[in-house]
PDB file of C-alpha atoms in Angstrom:
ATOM      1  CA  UNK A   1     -57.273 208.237 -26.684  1.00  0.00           C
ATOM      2  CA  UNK A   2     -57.482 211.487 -24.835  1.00  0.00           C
ATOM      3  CA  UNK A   3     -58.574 214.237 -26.606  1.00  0.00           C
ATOM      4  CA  UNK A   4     -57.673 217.983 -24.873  1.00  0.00           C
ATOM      5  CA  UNK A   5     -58.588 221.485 -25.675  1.00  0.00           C
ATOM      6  CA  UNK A   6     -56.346 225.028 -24.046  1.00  0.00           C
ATOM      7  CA  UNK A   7     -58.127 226.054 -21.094  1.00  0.00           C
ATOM      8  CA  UNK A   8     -59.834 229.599 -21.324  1.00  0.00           C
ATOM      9  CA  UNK A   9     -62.926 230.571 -19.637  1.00  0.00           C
ATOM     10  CA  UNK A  10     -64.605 233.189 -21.805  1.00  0.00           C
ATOM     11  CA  UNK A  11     -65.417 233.767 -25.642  1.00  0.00           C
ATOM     12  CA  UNK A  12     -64.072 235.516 -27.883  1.00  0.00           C
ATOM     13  CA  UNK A  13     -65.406 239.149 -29.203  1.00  0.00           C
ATOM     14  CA  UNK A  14     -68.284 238.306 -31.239  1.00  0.00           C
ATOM     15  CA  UNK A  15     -71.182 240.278 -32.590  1.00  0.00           C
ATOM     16  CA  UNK A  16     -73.468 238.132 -30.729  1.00  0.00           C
ATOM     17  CA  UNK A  17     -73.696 237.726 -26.662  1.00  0.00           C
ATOM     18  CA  UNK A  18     -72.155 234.515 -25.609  1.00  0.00           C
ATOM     19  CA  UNK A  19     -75.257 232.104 -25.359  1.00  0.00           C
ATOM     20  CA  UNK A  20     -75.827 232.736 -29.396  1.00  0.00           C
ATOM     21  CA  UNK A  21     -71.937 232.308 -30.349  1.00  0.00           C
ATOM     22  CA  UNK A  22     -71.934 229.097 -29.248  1.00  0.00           C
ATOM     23  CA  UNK A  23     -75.094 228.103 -30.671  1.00  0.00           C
ATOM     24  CA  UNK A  24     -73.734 229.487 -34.288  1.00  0.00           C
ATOM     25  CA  UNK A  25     -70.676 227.339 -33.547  1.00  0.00           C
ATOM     26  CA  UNK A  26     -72.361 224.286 -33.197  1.00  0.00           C
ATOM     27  CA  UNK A  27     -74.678 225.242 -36.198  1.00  0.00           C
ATOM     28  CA  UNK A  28     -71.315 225.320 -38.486  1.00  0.00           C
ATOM     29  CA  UNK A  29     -71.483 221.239 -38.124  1.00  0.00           C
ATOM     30  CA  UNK A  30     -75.245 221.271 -39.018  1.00  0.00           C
ATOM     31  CA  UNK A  31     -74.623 220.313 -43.184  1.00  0.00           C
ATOM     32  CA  UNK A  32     -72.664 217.098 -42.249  1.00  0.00           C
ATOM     33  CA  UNK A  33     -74.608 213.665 -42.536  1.00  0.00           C
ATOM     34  CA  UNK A  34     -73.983 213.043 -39.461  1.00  0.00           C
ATOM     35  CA  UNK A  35     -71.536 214.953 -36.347  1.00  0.00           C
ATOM     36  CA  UNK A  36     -70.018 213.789 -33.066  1.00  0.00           C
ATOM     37  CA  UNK A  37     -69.429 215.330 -30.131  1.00  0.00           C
ATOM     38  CA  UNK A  38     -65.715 215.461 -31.090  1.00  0.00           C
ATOM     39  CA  UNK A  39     -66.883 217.436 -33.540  1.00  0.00           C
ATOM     40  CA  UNK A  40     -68.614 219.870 -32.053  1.00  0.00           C
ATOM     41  CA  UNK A  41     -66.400 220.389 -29.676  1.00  0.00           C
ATOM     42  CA  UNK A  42     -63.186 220.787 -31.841  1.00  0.00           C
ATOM     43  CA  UNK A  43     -65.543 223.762 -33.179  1.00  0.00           C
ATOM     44  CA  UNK A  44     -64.714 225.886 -30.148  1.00  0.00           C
ATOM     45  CA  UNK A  45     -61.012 225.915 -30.605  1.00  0.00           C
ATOM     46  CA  UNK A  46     -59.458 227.528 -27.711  1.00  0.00           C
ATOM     47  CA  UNK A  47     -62.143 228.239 -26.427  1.00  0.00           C
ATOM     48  CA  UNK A  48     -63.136 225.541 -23.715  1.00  0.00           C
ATOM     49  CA  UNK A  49     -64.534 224.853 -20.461  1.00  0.00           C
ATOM     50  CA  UNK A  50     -67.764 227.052 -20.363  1.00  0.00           C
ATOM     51  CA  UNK A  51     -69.001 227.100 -23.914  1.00  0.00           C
ATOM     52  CA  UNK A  52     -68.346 223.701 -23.900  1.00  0.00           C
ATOM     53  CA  UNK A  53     -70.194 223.020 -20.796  1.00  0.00           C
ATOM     54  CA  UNK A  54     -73.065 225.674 -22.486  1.00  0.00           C
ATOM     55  CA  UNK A  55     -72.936 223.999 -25.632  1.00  0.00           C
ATOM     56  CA  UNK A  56     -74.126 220.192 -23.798  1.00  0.00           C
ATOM     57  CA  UNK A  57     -76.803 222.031 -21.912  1.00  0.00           C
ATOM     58  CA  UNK A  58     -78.409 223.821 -25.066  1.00  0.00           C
ATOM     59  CA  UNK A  59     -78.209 220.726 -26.554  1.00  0.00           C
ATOM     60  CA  UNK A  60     -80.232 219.082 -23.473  1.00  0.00           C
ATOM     61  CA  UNK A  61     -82.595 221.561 -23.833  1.00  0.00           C
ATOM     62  CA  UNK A  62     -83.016 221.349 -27.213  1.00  0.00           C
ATOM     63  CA  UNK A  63     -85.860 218.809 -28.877  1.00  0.00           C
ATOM     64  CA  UNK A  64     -82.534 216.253 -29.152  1.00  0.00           C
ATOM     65  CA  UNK A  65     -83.205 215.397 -25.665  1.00  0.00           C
ATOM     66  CA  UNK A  66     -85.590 213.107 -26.828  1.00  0.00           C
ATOM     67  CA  UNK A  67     -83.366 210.941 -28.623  1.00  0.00           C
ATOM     68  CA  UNK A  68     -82.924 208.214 -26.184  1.00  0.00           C
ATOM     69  CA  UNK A  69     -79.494 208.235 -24.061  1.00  0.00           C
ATOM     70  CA  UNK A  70     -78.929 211.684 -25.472  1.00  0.00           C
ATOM     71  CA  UNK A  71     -79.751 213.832 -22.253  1.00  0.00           C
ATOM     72  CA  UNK A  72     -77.478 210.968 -20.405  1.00  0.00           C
ATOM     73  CA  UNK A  73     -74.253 211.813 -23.017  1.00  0.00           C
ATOM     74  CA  UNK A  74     -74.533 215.655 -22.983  1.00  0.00           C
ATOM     75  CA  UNK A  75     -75.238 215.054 -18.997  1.00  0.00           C
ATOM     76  CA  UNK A  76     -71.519 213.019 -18.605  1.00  0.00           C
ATOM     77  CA  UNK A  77     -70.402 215.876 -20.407  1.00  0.00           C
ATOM     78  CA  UNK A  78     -71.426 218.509 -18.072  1.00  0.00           C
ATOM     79  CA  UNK A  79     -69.842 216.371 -15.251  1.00  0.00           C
ATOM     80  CA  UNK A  80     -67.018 215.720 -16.670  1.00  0.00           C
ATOM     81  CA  UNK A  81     -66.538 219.495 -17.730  1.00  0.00           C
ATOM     82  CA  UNK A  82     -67.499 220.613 -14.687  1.00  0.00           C
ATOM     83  CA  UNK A  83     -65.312 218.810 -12.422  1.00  0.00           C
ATOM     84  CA  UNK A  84     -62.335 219.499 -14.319  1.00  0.00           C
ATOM     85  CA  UNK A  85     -63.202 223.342 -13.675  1.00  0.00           C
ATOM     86  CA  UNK A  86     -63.721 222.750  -9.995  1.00  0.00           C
ATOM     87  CA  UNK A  87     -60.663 221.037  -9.705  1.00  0.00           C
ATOM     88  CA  UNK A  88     -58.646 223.771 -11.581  1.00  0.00           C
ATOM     89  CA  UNK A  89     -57.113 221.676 -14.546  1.00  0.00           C
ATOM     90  CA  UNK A  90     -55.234 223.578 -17.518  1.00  0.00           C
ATOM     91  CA  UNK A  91     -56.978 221.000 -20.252  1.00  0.00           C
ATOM     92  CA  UNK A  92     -60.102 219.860 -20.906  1.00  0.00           C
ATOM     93  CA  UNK A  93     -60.733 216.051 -21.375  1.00  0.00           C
ATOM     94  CA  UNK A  94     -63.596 213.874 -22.124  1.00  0.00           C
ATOM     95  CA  UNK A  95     -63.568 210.297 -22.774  1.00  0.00           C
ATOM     96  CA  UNK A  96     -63.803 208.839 -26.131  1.00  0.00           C
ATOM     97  CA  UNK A  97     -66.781 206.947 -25.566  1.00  0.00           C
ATOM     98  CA  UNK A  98     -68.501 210.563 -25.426  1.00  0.00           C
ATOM     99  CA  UNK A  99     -66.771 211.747 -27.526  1.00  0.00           C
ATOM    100  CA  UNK A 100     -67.972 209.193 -30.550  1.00  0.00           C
ATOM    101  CA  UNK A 101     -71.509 209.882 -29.873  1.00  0.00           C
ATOM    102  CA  UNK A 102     -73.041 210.611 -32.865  1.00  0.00           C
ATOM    103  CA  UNK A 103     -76.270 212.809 -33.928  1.00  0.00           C
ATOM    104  CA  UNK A 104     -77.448 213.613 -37.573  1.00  0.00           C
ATOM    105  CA  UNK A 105     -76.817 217.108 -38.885  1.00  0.00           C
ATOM    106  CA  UNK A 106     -80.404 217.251 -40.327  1.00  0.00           C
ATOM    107  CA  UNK A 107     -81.650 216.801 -36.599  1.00  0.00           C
ATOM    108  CA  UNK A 108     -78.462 219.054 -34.765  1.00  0.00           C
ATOM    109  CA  UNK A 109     -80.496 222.050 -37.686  1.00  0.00           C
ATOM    110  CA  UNK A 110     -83.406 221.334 -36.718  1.00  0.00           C
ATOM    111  CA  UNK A 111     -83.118 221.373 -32.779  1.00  0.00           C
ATOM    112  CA  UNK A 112     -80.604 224.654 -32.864  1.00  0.00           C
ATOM    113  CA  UNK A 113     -83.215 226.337 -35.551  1.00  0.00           C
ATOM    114  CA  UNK A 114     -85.305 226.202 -32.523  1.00  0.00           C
ATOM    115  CA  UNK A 115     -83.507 227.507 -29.676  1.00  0.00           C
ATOM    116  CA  UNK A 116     -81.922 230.683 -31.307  1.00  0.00           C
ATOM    117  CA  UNK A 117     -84.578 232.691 -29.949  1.00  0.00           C
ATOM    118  CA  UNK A 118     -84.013 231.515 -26.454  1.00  0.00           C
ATOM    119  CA  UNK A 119     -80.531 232.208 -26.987  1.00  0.00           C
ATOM    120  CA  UNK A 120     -81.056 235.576 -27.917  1.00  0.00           C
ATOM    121  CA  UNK A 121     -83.742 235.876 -25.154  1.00  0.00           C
ATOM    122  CA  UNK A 122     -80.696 234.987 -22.562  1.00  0.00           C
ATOM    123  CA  UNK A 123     -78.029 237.314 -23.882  1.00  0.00           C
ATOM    124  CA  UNK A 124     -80.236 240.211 -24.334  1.00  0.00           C
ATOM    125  CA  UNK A 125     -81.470 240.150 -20.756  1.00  0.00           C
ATOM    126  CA  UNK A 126     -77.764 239.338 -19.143  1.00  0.00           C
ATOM    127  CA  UNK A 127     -75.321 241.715 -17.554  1.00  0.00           C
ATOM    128  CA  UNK A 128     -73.441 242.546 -14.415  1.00  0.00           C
ATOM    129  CA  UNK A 129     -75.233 242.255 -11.424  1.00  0.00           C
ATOM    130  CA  UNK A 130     -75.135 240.474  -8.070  1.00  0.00           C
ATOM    131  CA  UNK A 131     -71.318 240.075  -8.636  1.00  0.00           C
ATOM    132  CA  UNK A 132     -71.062 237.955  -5.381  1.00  0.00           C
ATOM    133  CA  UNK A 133     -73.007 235.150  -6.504  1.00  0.00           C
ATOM    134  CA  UNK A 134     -69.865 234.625  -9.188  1.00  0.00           C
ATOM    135  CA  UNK A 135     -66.958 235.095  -7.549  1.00  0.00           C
ATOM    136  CA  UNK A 136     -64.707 233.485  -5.203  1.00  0.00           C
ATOM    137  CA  UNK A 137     -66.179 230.432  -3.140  1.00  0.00           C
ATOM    138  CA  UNK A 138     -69.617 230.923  -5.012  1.00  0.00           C
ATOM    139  CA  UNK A 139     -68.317 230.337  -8.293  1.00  0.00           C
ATOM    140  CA  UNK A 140     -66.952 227.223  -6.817  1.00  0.00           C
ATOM    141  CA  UNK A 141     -70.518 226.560  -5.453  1.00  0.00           C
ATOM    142  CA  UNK A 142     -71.938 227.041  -8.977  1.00  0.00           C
ATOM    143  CA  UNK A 143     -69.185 224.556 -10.307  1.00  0.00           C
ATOM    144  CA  UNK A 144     -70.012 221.939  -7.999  1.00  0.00           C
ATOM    145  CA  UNK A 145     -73.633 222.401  -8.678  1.00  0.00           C
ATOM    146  CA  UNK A 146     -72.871 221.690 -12.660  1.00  0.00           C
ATOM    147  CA  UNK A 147     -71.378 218.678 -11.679  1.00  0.00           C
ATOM    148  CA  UNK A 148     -74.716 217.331  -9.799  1.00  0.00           C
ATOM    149  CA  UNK A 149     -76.978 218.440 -12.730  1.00  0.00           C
ATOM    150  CA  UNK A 150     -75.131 216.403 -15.119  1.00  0.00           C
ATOM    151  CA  UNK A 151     -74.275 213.732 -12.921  1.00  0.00           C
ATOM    152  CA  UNK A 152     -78.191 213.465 -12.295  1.00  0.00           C
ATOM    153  CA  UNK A 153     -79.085 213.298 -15.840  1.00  0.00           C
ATOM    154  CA  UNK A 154     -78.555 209.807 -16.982  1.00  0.00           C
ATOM    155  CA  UNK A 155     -80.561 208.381 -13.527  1.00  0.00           C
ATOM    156  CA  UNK A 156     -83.278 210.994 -14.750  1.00  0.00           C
ATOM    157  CA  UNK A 157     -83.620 209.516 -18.583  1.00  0.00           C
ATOM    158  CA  UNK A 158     -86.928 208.199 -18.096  1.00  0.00           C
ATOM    159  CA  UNK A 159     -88.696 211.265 -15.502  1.00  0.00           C
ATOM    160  CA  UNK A 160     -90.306 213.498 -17.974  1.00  0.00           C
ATOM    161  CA  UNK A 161     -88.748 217.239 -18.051  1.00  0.00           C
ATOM    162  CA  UNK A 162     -85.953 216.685 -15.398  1.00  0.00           C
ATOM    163  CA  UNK A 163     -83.225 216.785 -17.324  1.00  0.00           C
ATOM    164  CA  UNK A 164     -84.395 219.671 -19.330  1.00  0.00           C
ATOM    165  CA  UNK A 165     -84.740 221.601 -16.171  1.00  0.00           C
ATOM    166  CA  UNK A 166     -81.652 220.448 -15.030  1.00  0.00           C
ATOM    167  CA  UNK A 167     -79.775 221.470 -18.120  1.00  0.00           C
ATOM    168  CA  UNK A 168     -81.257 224.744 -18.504  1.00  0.00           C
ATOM    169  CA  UNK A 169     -80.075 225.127 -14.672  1.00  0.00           C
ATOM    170  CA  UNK A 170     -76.350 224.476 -16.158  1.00  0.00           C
ATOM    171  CA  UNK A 171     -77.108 226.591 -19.156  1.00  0.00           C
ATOM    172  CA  UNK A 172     -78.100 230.036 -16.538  1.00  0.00           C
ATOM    173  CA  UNK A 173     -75.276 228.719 -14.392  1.00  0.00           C
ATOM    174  CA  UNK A 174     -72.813 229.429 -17.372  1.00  0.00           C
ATOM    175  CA  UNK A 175     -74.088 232.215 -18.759  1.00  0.00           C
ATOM    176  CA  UNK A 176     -73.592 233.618 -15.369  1.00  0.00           C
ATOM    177  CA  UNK A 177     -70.203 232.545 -15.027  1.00  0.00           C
ATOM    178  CA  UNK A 178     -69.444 234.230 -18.493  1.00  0.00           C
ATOM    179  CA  UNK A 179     -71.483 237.397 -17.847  1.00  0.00           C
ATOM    180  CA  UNK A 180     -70.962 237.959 -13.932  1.00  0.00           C
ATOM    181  CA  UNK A 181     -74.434 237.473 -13.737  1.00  0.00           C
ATOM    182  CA  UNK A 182     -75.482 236.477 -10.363  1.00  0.00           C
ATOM    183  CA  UNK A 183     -79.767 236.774 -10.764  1.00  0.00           C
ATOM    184  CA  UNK A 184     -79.268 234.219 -13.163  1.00  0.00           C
ATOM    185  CA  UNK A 185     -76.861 231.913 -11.047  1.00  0.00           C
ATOM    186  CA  UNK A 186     -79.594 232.351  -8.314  1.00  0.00           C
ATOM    187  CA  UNK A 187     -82.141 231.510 -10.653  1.00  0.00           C
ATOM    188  CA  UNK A 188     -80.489 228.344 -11.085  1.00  0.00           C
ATOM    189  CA  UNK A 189     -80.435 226.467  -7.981  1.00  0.00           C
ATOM    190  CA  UNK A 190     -84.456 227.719  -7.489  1.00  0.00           C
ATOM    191  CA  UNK A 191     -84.571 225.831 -11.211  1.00  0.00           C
ATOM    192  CA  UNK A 192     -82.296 222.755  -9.684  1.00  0.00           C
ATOM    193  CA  UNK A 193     -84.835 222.376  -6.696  1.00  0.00           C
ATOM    194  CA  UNK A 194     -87.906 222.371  -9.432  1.00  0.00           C
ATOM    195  CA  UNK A 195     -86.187 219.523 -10.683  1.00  0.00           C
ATOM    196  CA  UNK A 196     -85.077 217.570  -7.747  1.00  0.00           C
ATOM    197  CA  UNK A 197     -88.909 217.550  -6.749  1.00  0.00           C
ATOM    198  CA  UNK A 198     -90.011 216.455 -10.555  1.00  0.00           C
ATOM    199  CA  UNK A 199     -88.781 212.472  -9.802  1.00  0.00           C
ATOM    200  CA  UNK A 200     -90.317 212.728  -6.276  1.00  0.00           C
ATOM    201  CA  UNK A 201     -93.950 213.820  -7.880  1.00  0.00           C
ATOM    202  CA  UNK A 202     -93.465 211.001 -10.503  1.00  0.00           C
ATOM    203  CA  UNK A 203     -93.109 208.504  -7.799  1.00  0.00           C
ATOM    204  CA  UNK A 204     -95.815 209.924  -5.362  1.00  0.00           C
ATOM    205  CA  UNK A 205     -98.080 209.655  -8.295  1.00  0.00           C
ATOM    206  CA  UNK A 206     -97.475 206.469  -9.370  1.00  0.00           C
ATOM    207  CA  UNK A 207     -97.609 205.278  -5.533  1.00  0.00           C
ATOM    208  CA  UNK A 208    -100.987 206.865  -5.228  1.00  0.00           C
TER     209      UNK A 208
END
């Protein structure tokens, strides 16, 4: 079963900046026993491929990433959402094994209760700037970027930290896309190179 949502690239008007509407969407779930990632993404309406793509990397960074396989489904998420962008589809689709993934809406409270702040933190501090980092072949750039980060994730489930880094990567990478803010696209691939070097430090450690 394939499940597709309208393709549109930016949120609507909201009283909050972008990184905080999406968190408040996903909160909305939060009093169920138990919510899937249909679920939560149904939540966004028309609203689809970047605060879709933002909502799996919060949710990386979040304390749910230590549920185990969790980084690795919100990880398949970002590639698949990410490739669909780079390839310029009109509909979002993700596959229903993803899509059934389940979390408990006492936990989903509990990890969103915690990054609010840092959502707030990122909105506040976002705005125009560095324009060419966004557009044209860049923003491409950025997409393809998304899909390595989440493609990464589920061979990273055991290296401490690396796929937080990596999803907070995708998290500046769309708030950049959805702001036109290039200092945090830039800040991104310094944060993707952090976490390309985590695994190799694990390794040299464990060698030595």
């Amino acid at each position: 079963m394939r499940v597709y949502f309208p393709k549109r690239f930016i949120i609507p008007d909201s009283p909050n900046g972008p990184v905080r509407d999406v968190v408040d969407r996903l909160t909305v779930h939060a009093d169920k026993p138990e919510v899937t990632v249909r679920d939560m993404i149904a939540g966004f309406g028309q609203t689809s491929f970047l605060p879709v793509m933002m909502a799996a990397a919060l949710l990386v960074v979040s304390p749910l990433s230590g549920i185990p396989l969790f980084s690795s489904v919100c990880g398949l998420s970002i590639a698949f959402v990410a490739s669909q962008m780079f390839m310029g589809r009109d509909h979002l689709w993700l596959p229903k094994f993803v899509m059934n993934q389940k979390v408990s809406g006492t936990r989903l409270c509990g990890a969103l209760r915690r990054i609010t702040r840092g959502a707030d933190w990122l909105d506040e501090r976002a705005k125009r700037r560095m324009l060419f980092m966004v557009r044209g072949p860049m923003r491409k750039g950025l997409e393809f970027m998304c899909i390595l980060c989440g493609g990464a994730m589920p061979f990273l489930e055991l290296v401490p930290f690396s796929s937080s880094i990596l999803g907070l990567a995708v998290l500046l990478i769309s708030t950049a896309l959805l702001t036109r803010d290039g200092l945090f696209a830039a800040t991104a691939a310094v944060l993707m190179a952090a976490a390309a070097m985590v695994p190799v430090t694990v390794v040299s450690a464990m060698a030595g």
